[in-house]
Short mmCIF file of C-alpha atoms in Angstrom, two decimals:
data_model
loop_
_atom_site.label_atom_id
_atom_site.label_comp_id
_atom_site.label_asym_id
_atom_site.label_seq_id
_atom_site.Cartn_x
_atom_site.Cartn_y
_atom_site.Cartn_z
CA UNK A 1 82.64 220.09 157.95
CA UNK A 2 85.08 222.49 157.01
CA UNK A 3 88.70 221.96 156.44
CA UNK A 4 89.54 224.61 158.67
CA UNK A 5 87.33 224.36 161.36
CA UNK A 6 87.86 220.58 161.79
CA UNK A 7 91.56 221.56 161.98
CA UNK A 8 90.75 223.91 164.80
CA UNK A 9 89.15 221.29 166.62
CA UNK A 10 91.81 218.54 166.12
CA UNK A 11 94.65 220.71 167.32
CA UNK A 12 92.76 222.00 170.21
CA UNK A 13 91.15 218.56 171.25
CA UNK A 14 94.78 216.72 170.77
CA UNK A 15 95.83 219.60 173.57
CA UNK A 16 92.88 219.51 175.96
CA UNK A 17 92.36 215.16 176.05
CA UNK A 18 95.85 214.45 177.62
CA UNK A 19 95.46 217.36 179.57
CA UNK A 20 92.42 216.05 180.74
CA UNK A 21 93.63 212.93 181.84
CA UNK A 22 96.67 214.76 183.26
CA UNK A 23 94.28 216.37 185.86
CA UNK A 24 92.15 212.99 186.56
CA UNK A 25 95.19 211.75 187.59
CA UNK A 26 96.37 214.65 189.89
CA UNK A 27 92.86 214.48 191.23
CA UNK A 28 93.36 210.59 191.69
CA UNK A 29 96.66 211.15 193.51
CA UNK A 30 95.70 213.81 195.73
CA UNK A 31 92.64 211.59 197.11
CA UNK A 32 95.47 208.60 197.63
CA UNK A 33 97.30 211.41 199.18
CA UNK A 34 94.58 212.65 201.49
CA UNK A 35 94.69 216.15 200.52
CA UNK A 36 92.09 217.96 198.57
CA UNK A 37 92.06 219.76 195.38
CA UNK A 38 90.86 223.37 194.70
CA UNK A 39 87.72 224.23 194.87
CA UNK A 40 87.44 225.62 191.54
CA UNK A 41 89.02 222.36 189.67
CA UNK A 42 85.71 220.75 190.66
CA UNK A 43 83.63 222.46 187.62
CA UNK A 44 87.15 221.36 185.32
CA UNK A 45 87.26 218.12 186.47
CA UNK A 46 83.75 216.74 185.57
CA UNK A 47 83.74 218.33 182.43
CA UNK A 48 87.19 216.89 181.46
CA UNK A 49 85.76 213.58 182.73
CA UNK A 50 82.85 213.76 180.70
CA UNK A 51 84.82 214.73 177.82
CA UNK A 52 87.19 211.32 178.25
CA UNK A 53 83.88 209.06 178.81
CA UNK A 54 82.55 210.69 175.37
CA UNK A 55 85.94 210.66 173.40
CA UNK A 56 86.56 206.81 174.82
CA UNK A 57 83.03 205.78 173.28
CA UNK A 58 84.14 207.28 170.41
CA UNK A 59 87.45 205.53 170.46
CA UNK A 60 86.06 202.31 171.18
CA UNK A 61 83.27 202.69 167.75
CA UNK A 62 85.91 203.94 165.99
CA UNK A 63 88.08 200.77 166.22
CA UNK A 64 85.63 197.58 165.90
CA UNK A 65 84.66 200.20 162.55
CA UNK A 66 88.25 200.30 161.53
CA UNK A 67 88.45 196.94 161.72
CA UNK A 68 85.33 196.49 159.95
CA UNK A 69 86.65 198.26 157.12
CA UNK A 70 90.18 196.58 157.02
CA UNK A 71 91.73 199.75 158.64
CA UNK A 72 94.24 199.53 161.27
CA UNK A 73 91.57 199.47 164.70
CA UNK A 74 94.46 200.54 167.01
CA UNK A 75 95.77 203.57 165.54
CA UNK A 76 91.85 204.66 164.32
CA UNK A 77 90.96 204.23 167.92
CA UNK A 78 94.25 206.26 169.70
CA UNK A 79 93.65 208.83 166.86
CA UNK A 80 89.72 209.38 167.37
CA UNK A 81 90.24 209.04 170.99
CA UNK A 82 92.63 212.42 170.79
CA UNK A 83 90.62 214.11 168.26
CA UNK A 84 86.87 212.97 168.64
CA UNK A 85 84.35 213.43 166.96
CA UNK A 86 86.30 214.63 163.45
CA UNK A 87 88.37 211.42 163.47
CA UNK A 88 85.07 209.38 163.79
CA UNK A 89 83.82 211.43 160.69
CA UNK A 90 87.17 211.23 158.79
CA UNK A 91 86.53 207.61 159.34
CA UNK A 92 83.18 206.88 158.40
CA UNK A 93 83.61 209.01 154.99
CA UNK A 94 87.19 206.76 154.33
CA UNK A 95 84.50 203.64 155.01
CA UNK A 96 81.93 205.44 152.50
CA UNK A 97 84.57 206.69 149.57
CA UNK A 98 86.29 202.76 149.96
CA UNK A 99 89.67 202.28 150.58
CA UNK A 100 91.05 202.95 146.92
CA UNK A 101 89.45 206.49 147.34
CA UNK A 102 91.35 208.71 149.79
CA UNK A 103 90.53 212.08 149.70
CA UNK A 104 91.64 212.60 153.38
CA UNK A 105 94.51 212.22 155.78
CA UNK A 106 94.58 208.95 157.69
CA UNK A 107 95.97 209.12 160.81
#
């Protein structure tokens, strides 16, 4: 992938995740609260929840892999958690090069 675009999608993912959760917990509030939220959150809300469930999974192979590979499984897992997909890659290539081979940024 390029350098560039995975850069893109870092910045913008590290942005959208915690304001994803953000609103799951608004919409979890305001259902304790007994109000109801905007119609047009509805749409916003099941993609950002399908966008967590995806970037946990990711977070979750991304640490018993980092810890596979003698990497540090908590901050592997926050950090592909928050970026996705491109931390998961960043990791698997780190796993592939070996750990005396770093050609990219660790979290």
């Amino acid at each position: 992938m390029k350098k560039s675009i995975s850069t893109l999608i870092k910045r913008l993912s590290t942005v959208l995740i915690p304001t994803a959760v953000g609103l799951e917990g608004w919409a979890l509030y305001t259902t304790l609260a007994g109000r109801t939220l905007p119609g047009f959150l509805i749409p916003v809300l099941w993609l950002g929840g399908f966008a967590l469930v995806a970037h946990s999974v990711e977070g979750v192979v991304a640490a018993v892999y980092a810890a596979k590979k003698q990497e540090d499984p908590v901050r592997w897992g926050f950090y592909t958690f928050l970026v996705g997909t491109v931390g998961l890659l960043e990791l698997f290539e780190l796993g592939r090069l070996g750990a005396g081979q770093e050609s990219l940024e660790t979290p």
